[in-house]
Coordinates of C-alpha atoms in Angstrom, one line a residue:
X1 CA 150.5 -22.2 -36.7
X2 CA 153.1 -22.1 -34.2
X3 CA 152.8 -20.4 -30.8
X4 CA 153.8 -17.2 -31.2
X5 CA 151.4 -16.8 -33.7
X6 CA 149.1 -18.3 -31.3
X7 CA 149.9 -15.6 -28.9
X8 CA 149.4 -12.8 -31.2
X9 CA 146.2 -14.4 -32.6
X10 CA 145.1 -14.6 -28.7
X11 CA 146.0 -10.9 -27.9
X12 CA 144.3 -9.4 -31.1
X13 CA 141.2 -11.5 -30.2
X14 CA 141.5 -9.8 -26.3
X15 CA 141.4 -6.4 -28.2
X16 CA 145.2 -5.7 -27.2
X17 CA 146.4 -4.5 -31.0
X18 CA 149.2 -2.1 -29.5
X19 CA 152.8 -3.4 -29.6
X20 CA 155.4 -1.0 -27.6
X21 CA 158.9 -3.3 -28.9
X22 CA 162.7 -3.7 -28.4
X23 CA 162.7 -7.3 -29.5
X24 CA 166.1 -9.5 -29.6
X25 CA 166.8 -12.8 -30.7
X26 CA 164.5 -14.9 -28.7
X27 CA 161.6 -12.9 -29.7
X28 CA 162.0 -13.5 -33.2
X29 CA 159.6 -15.7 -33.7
X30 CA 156.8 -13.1 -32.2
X31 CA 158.4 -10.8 -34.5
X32 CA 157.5 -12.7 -37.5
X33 CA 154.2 -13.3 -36.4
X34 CA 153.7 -9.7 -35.9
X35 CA 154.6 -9.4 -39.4
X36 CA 152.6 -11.8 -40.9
X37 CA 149.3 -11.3 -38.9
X38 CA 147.4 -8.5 -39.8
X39 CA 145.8 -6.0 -37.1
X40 CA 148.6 -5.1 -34.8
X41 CA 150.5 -1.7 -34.8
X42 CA 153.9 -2.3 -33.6
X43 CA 155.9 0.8 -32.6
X44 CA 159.7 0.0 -32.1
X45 CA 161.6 2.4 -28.8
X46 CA 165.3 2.8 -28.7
X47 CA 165.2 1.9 -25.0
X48 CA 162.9 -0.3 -22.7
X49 CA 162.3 2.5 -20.6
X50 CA 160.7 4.0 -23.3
X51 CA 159.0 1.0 -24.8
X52 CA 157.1 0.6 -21.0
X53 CA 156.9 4.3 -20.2
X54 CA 154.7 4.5 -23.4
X55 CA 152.5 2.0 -22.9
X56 CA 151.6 3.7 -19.4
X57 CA 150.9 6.4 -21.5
X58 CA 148.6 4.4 -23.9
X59 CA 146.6 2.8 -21.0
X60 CA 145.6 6.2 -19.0
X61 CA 144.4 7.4 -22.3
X62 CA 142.9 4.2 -24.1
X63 CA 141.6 2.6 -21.0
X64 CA 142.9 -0.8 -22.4
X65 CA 146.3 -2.2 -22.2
X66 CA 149.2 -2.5 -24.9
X67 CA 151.4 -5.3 -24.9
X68 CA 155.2 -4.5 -24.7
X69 CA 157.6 -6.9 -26.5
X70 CA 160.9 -7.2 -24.1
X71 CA 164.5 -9.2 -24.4
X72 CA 164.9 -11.3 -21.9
X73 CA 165.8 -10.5 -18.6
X74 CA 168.0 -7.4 -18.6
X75 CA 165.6 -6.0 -21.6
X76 CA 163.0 -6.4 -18.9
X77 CA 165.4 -4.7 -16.2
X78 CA 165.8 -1.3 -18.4
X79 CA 162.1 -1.5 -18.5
X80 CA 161.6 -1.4 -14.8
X81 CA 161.4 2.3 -14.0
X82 CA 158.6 3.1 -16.0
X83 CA 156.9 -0.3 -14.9
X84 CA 157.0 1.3 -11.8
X85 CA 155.8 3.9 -12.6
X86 CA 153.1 2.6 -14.2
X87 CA 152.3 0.3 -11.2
X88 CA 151.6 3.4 -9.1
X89 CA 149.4 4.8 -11.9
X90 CA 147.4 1.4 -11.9
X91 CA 147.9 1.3 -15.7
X92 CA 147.5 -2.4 -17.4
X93 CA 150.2 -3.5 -19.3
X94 CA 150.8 -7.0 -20.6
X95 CA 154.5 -7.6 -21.1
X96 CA 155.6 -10.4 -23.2
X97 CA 159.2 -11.0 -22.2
X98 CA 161.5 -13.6 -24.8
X99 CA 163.1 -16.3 -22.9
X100 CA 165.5 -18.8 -23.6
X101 CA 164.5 -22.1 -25.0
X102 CA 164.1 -24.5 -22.3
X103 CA 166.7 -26.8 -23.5
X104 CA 169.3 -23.6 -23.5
X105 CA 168.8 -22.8 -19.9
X106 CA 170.4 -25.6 -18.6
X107 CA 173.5 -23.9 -20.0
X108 CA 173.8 -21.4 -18.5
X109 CA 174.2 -18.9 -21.2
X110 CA 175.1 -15.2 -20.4
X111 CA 172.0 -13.7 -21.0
X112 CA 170.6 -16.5 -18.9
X113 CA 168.3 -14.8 -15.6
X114 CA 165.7 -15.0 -13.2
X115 CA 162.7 -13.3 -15.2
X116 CA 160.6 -14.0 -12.9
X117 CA 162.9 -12.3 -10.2
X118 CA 163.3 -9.3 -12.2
X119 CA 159.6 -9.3 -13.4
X120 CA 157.8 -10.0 -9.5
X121 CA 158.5 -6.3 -7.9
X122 CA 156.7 -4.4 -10.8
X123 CA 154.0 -7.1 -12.1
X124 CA 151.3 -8.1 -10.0
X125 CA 151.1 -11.4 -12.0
X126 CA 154.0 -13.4 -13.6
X127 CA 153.8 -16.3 -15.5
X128 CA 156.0 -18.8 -18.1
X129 CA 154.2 -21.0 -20.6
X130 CA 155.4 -24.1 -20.3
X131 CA 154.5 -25.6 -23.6
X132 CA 152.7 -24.2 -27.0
X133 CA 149.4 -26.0 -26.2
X134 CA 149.1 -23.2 -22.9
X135 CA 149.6 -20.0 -25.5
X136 CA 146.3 -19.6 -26.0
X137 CA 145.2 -19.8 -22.2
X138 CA 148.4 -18.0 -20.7
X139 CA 147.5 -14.9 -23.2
X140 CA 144.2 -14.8 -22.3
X141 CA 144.5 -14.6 -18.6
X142 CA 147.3 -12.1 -18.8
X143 CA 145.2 -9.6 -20.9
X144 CA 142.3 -10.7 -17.9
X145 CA 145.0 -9.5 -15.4
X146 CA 145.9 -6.4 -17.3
X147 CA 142.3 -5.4 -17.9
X148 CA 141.4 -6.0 -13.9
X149 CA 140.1 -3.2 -12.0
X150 CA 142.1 -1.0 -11.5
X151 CA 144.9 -2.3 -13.8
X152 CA 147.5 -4.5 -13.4
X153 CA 151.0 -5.5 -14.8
X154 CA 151.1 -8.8 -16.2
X155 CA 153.9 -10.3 -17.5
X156 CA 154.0 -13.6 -20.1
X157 CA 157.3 -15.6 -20.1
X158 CA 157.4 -16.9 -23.7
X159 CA 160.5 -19.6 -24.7
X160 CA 161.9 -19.6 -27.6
X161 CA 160.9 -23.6 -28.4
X162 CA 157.0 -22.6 -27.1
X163 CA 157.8 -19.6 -29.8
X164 CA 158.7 -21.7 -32.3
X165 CA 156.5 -25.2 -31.9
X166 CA 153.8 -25.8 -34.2
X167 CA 150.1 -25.8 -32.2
X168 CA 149.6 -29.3 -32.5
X169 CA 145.8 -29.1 -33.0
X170 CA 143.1 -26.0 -32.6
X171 CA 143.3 -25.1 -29.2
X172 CA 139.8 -24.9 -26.6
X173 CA 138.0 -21.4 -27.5
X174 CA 139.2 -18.9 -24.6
X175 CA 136.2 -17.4 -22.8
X176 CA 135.2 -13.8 -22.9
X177 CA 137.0 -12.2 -20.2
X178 CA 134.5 -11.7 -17.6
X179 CA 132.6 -8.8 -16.5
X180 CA 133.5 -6.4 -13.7
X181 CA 132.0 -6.7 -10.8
X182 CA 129.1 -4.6 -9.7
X183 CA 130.3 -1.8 -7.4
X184 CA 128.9 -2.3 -3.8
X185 CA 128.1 0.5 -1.7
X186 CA 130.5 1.8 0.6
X187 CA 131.1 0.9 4.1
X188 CA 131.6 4.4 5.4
X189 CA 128.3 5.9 3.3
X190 CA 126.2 6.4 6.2
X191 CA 129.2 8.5 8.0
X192 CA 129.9 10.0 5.3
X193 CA 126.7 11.7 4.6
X194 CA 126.2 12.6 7.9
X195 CA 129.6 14.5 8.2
X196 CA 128.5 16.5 5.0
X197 CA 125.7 17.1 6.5
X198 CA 126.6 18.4 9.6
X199 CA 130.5 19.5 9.5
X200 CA 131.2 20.2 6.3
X201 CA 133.6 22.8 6.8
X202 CA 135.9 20.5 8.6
X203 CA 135.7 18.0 5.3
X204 CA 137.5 17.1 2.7
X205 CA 136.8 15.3 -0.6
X206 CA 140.5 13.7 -2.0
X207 CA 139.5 12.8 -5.4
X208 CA 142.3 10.2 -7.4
X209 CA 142.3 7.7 -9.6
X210 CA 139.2 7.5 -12.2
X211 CA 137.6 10.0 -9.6
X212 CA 139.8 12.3 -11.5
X213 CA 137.7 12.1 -15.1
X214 CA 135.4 15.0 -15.6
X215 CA 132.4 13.1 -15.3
X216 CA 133.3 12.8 -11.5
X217 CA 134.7 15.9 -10.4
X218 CA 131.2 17.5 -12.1
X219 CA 129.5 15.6 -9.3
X220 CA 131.9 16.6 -6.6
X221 CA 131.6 20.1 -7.3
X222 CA 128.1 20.0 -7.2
X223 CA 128.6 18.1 -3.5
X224 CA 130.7 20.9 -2.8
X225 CA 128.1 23.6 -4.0
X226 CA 125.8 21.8 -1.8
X227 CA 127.3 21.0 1.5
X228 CA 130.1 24.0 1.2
X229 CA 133.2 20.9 1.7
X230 CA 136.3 21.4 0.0
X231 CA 137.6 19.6 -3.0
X232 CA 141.5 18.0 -3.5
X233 CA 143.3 15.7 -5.7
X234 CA 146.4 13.9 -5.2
X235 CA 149.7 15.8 -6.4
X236 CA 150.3 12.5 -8.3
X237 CA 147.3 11.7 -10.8
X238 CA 147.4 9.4 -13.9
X239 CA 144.9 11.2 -15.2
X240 CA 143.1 14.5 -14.7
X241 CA 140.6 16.1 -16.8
X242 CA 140.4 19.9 -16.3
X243 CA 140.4 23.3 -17.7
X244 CA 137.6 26.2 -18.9
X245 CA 134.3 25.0 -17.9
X246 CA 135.1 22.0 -15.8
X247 CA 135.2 21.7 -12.1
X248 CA 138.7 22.7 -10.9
X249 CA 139.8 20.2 -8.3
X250 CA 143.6 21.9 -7.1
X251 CA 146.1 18.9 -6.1
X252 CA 147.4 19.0 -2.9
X253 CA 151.1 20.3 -2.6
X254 CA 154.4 18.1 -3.1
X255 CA 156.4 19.5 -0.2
X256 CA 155.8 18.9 3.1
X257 CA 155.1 21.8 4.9
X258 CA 152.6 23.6 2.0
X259 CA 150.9 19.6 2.2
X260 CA 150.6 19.9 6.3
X261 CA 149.0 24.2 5.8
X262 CA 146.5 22.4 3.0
X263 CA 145.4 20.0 5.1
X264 CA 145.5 21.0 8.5
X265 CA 141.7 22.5 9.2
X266 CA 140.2 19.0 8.3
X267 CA 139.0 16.7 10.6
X268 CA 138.1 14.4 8.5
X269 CA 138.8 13.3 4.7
X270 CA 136.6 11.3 2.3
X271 CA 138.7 9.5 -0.2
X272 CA 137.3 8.8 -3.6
X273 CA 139.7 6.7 -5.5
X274 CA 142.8 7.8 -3.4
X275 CA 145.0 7.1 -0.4
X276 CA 145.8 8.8 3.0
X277 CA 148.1 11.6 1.7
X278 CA 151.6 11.1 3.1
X279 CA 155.2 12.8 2.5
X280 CA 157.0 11.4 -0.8
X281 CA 160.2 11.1 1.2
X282 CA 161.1 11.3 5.1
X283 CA 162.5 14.8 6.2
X284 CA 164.4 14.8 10.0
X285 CA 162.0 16.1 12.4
X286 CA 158.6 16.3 9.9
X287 CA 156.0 13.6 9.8
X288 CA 155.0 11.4 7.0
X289 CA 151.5 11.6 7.1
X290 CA 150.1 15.0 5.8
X291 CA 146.7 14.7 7.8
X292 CA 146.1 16.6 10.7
X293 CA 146.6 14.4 14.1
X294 CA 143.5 12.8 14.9
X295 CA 141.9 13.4 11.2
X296 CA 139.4 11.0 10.6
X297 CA 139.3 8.6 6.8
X298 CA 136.2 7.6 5.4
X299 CA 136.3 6.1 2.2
X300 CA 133.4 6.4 0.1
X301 CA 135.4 4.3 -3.1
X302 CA 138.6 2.2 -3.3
X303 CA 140.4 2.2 -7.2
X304 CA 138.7 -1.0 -7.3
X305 CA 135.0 0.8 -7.4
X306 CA 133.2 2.9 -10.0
X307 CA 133.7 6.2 -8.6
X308 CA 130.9 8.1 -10.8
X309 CA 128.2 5.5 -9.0
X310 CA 129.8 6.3 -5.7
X311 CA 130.0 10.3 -6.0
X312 CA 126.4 9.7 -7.7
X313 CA 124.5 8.4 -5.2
X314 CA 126.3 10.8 -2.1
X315 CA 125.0 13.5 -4.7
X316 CA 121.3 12.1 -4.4
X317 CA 121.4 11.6 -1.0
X318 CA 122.7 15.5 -0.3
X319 CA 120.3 16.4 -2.9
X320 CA 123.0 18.4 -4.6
X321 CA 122.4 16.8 -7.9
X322 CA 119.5 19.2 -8.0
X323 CA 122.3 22.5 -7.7
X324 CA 124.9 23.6 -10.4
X325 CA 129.0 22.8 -9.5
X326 CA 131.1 25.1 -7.3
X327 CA 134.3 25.4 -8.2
X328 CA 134.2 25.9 -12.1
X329 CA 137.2 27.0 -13.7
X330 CA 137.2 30.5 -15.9
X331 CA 139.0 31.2 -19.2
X332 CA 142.9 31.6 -19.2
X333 CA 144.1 34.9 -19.0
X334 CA 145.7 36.8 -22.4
X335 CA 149.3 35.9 -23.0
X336 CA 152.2 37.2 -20.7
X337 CA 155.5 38.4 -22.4
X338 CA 158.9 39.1 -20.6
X339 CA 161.3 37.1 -18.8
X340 CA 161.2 33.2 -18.9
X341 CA 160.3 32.4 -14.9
X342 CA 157.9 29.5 -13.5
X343 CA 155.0 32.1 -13.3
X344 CA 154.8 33.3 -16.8
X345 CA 155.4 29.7 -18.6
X346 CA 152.6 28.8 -17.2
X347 CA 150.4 31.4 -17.6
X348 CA 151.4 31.2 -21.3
X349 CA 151.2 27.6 -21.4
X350 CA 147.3 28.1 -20.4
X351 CA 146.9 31.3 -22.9
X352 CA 147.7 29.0 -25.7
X353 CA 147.1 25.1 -25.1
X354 CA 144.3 23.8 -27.8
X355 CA 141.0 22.4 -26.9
X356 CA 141.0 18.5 -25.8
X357 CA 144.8 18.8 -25.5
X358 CA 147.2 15.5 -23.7
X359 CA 149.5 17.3 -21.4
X360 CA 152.1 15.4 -19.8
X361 CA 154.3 17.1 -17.0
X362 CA 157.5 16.2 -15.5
X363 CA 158.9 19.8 -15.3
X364 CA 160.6 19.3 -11.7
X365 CA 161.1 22.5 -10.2
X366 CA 159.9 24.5 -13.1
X367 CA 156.2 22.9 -13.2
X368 CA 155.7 23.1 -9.2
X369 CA 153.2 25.8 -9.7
X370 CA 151.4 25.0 -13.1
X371 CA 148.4 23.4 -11.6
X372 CA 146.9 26.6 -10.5
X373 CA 148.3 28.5 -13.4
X374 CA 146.9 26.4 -16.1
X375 CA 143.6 25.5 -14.2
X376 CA 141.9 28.1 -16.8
X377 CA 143.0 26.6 -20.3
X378 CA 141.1 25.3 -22.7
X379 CA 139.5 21.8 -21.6
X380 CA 142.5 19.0 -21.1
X381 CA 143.9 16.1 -19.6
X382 CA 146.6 16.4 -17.2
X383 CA 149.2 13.5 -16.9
X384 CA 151.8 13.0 -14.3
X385 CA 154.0 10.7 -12.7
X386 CA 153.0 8.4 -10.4
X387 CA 155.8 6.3 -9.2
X388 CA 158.2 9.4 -9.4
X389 CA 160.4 7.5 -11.0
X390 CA 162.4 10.0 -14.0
X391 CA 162.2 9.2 -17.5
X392 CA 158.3 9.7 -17.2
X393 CA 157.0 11.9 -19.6
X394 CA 158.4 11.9 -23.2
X395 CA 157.6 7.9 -23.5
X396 CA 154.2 8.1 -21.9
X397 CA 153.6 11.6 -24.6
X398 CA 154.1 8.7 -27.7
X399 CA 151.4 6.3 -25.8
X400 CA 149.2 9.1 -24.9
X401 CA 149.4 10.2 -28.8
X402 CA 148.7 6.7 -30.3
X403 CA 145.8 6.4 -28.1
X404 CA 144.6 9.4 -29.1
X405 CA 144.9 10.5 -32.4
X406 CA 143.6 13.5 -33.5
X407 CA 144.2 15.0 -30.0
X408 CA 147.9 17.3 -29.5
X409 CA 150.1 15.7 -27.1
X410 CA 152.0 18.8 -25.0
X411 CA 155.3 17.4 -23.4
X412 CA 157.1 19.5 -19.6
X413 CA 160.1 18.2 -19.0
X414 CA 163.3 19.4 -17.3
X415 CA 166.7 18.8 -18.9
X416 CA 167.7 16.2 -16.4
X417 CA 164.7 14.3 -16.4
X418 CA 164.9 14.4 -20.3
X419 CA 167.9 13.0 -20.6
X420 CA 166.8 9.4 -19.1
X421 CA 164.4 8.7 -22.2
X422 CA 165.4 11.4 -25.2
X423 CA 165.5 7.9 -27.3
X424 CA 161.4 9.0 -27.2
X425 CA 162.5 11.7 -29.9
X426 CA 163.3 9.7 -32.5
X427 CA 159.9 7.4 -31.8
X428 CA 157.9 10.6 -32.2
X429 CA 159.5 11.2 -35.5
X430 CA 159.5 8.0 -36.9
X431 CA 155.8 7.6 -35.7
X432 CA 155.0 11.6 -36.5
X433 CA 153.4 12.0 -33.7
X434 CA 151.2 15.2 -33.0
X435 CA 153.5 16.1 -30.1
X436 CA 154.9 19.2 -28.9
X437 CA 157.7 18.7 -26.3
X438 CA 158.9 21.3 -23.9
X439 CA 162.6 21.2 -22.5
X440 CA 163.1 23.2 -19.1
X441 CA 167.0 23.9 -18.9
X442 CA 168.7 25.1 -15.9
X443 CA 171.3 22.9 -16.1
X444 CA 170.7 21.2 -13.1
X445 CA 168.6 18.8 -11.4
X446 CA 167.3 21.8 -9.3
X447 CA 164.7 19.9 -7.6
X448 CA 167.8 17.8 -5.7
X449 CA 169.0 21.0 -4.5
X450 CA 166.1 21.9 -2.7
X451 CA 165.8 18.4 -1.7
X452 CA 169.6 18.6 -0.3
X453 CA 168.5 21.5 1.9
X454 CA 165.3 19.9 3.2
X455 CA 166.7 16.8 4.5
X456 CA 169.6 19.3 6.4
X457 CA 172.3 18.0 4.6
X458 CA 174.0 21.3 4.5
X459 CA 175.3 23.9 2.3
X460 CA 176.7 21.9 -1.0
X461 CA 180.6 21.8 -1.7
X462 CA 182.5 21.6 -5.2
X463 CA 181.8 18.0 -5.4
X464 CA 177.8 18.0 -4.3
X465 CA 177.4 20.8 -6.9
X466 CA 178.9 18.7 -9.3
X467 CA 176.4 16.0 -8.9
X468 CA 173.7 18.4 -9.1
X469 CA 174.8 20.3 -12.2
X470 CA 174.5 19.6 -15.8
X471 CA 177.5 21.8 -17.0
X472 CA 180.6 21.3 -18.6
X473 CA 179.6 20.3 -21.0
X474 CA 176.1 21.9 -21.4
X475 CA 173.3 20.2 -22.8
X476 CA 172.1 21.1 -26.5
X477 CA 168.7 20.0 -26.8
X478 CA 167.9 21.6 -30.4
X479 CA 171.0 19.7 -32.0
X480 CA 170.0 16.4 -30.0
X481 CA 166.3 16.6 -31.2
X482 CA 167.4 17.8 -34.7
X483 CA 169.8 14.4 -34.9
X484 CA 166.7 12.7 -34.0
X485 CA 165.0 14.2 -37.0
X486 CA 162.3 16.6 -34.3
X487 CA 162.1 19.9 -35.7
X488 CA 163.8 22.2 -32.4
X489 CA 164.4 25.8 -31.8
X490 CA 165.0 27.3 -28.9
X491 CA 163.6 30.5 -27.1
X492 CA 164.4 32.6 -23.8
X493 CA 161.9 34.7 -23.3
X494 CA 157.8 34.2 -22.8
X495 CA 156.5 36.5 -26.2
X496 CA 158.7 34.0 -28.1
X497 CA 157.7 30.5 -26.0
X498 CA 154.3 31.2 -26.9
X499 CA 155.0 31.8 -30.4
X500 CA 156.9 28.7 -30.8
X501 CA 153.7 26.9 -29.0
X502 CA 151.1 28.1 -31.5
X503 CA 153.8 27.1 -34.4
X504 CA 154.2 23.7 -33.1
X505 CA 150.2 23.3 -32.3
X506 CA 149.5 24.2 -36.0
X507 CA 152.2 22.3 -37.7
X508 CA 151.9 18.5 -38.3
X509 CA 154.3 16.0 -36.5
X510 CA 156.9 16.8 -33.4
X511 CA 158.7 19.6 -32.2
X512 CA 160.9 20.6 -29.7
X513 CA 161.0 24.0 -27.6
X514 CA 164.4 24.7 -25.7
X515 CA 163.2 26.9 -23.2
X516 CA 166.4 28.6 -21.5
X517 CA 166.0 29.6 -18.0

């Protein structure tokens, strides 16, 4: 055995048998060992943004971490935005990055790097094995890391001579990776209950992170039912479970000044699973922090706790487990027909989405107003970007659909956006993925206008619109996904989107919608 079949060996005992690849020559070892050990599905990207945006995608859904396979230090680099991404989202991840062979480095070769440089900024632990008899040691603390609470990126150096070396005798058995710890009640309970208690008008519950799965936000309603306290999530959530049935929890508004309105009357804000809301960027003359001044934060759990404990034992001490859920969302309403716009996509989006649907959104300008629109669909998950880093959505719909087969993946993304990872289309084919992918077109990034008039910047010129349009030549997303073998067509008005959606939803494999704005 040498060690990269050592490592593989390690991560299939670690229950890690997802491989998101873009291999090159160092990792060709791994490669063969992949081959030649049973019990690892390896899924090959055309990009490393997609190879690492999808295994995001695979972690909010599986709860476990894939491994990614990367080249070196520039495959790494392509990698980075959806790293990021997935950072924010607290997905795990275990990277195994292909490095030269020790012996090599001291040449100075061109694809020589600082891995660990490039790797720091978007792993929260980095580490090279320095010889084959660490393989079994170094992959067993990097699926630890990635399995930590909440999740981490961890990224495992492997040379190409630690690769390649035979395992000079049967490595030490790796321990189980150790339990979590059990959650410890919050500092601010005590507070917390009394402000519910006494003023909760003036409170707010911000749910995020796993606060966000159904089993939670079925608690908070009923602490909403029972105090009369007011329910939010944060506009960025890895995953939200929602729909007909299930306690709607609205996220809080990207832009600024809707954010400041939402928040305004609250004097105080319980956070369950999230963070102090603040401004995505700095606008002249408007504050970061969306809180009213003075509002009080009392956090009832971190990411790091179990949030259905938390919220269960604030219910008990209300007594409003004894009381049925505010807040439940109704049925969608029948489809809309007419002109494409923001309102009626997503009204037709909720008249038609299938039960226990994946849908990832990145629809930019487009998709500003689909949380309340779709709040009424048929039960679903709701992914988003949490890093805001473009490229998001069509690799994290492949993860999302090979964590959950049987379950239809539904795709938003704008044009622009699209364009940083359409490599995901030909993944989705070769893989026949169950998903159906939406393209926004308006041949712009729109959401960089807005944002050039927000930060006072002033009325664009020829050049500025140049930078902000996608014209000349335009975009054809049905030829692109076609030449990526995606079945496409496109539509322009609502009574034929939401044919096309019930087509897709019914029909095996991926598809493409062009939806022209």
């Amino acid at each position: 055995m040498n060690g990269a079949e050592q490592l593989v060996h390690t991560l299939l005992d670690h229950q890690v048998d997802m491989c998101f690849t873009n291999p090159g020559t160092s990792e060709m070892h791994f490669v063969a060992a992949l081959d030649r050990i049973a019990g690892m599905r390896c899924v090959l990207g055309l990009h490393e943004t997609v190879v690492t945006g999808a295994a995001d995608g695979y972690y909010r859904m599986a709860d476990r971490p894939a491994a990614t396979l990367l080249h070196l230090g520039p495959g790494l680099a392509n990698g980075l935005a959806n790293l990021h991404n997935a950072k924010k989202a607290r997905s795990g991840i275990v990277n195994i990055v292909g490095d030269h062979a020790a012996a090599h480095l001291q040449l100075d070769a061109p694809l020589t790097s600082d891995i660990h440089g490039v790797a720091a900024p978007m792993s929260q632990w980095v580490r090279t094995s320095a010889g084959v008899a660490d393989i079994a040691a170094d992959g067993a603390e990097a699926v630890r890391q990635a399995n930590a609470r909440p999740g981490r990126i961890a990224t495992l150096v492997l040379p190409a001579n630690v690769a390649w070396s035979e395992v000079p005798h049967a490595p030490a058995p790796v321990a189980a990776l150790a339990p979590a710890p059990a959650p410890q009640p919050a500092r601010d309970f005590e507070r917390i209950v009394q402000a519910l208690r006494e003023q909760p008008q003036s409170t707010l519950l911000l749910l995020g992170d796993r606060a966000l799965r159904a089993c939670c936000t079925e608690i908070a309603g009923r602490i909403a039912a029972a105090t009369g306290c007011a329910l939010r999530a944060e506009f960025y959530t890895a995953r939200l479970e929602r729909g007909a049935g299930r306690v709607a929890v609205p996220r809080l508004p990207y832009a600024v000044a809707p954010g400041l309105a939402a928040l305004a009357g609250f004097q105080r804000i319980i956070l369950v699973g999230a963070s102090p809301p603040v401004a995505f960027f700095a606008y002249p003359d408007q504050p970061g922090r969306l809180s009213a001044p003075g509002c009080e934060f009392l956090t009832l759990a971190t990411p790091e706790d179990a949030p259905q404990d938390a919220l269960q034992a604030l219910s008990e001490a209300l007594g409003a487990h004894k009381v049925r859920p505010a807040l439940v969302a109704q049925d969608a309403q029948p489809l809309s027909t007419g002109a494409l716009t923001p309102e009626g996509i997503g009204r037709t989006l909720a008249a038609t989405l299938p039960a226990q649907a994946i849908v990832v959104e990145e629809a930019m300008t487009t998709g500003r107003g689909f949380d309340a629109l779709t709040a009424g669909a048929a039960p679903h998950d709701w992914l988003t970007s949490c890093g805001g880093a473009i490229g998001f959505a069509l690799p994290a719909a492949v993860g999302a659909a090979l964590a959950a087969p049987g379950r239809r993946v539904l795709a938003l993304e704008g044009d622009g956006s699209g364009m940083y990872t359409l490599q995901s289309l030909w993944t989705m084919a070769r893989e026949q993925l169950d998903i159906t992918v939406v393209i926004f077109v308006n041949r712009a990034y729109g959401i960089l206008r807005g944002e050039l008039a927000a930060v006072g910047a002033g009325t664009p010129g020829k050049r500025a619109e140049d930078m902000l349009s996608l014209r000349r030549p335009d975009l054809d997303w049905s030829s692109l996904a076609k030449g990526m073998g995606v079945a496409a067509q496109r539509v322009d008005d609502l009574q034929a989107l939401g044919r096309a959606l019930q087509r897709s939803y019914a029909t095996p494999g991926p598809t493409l919608i062009e939806a022209m704005l």
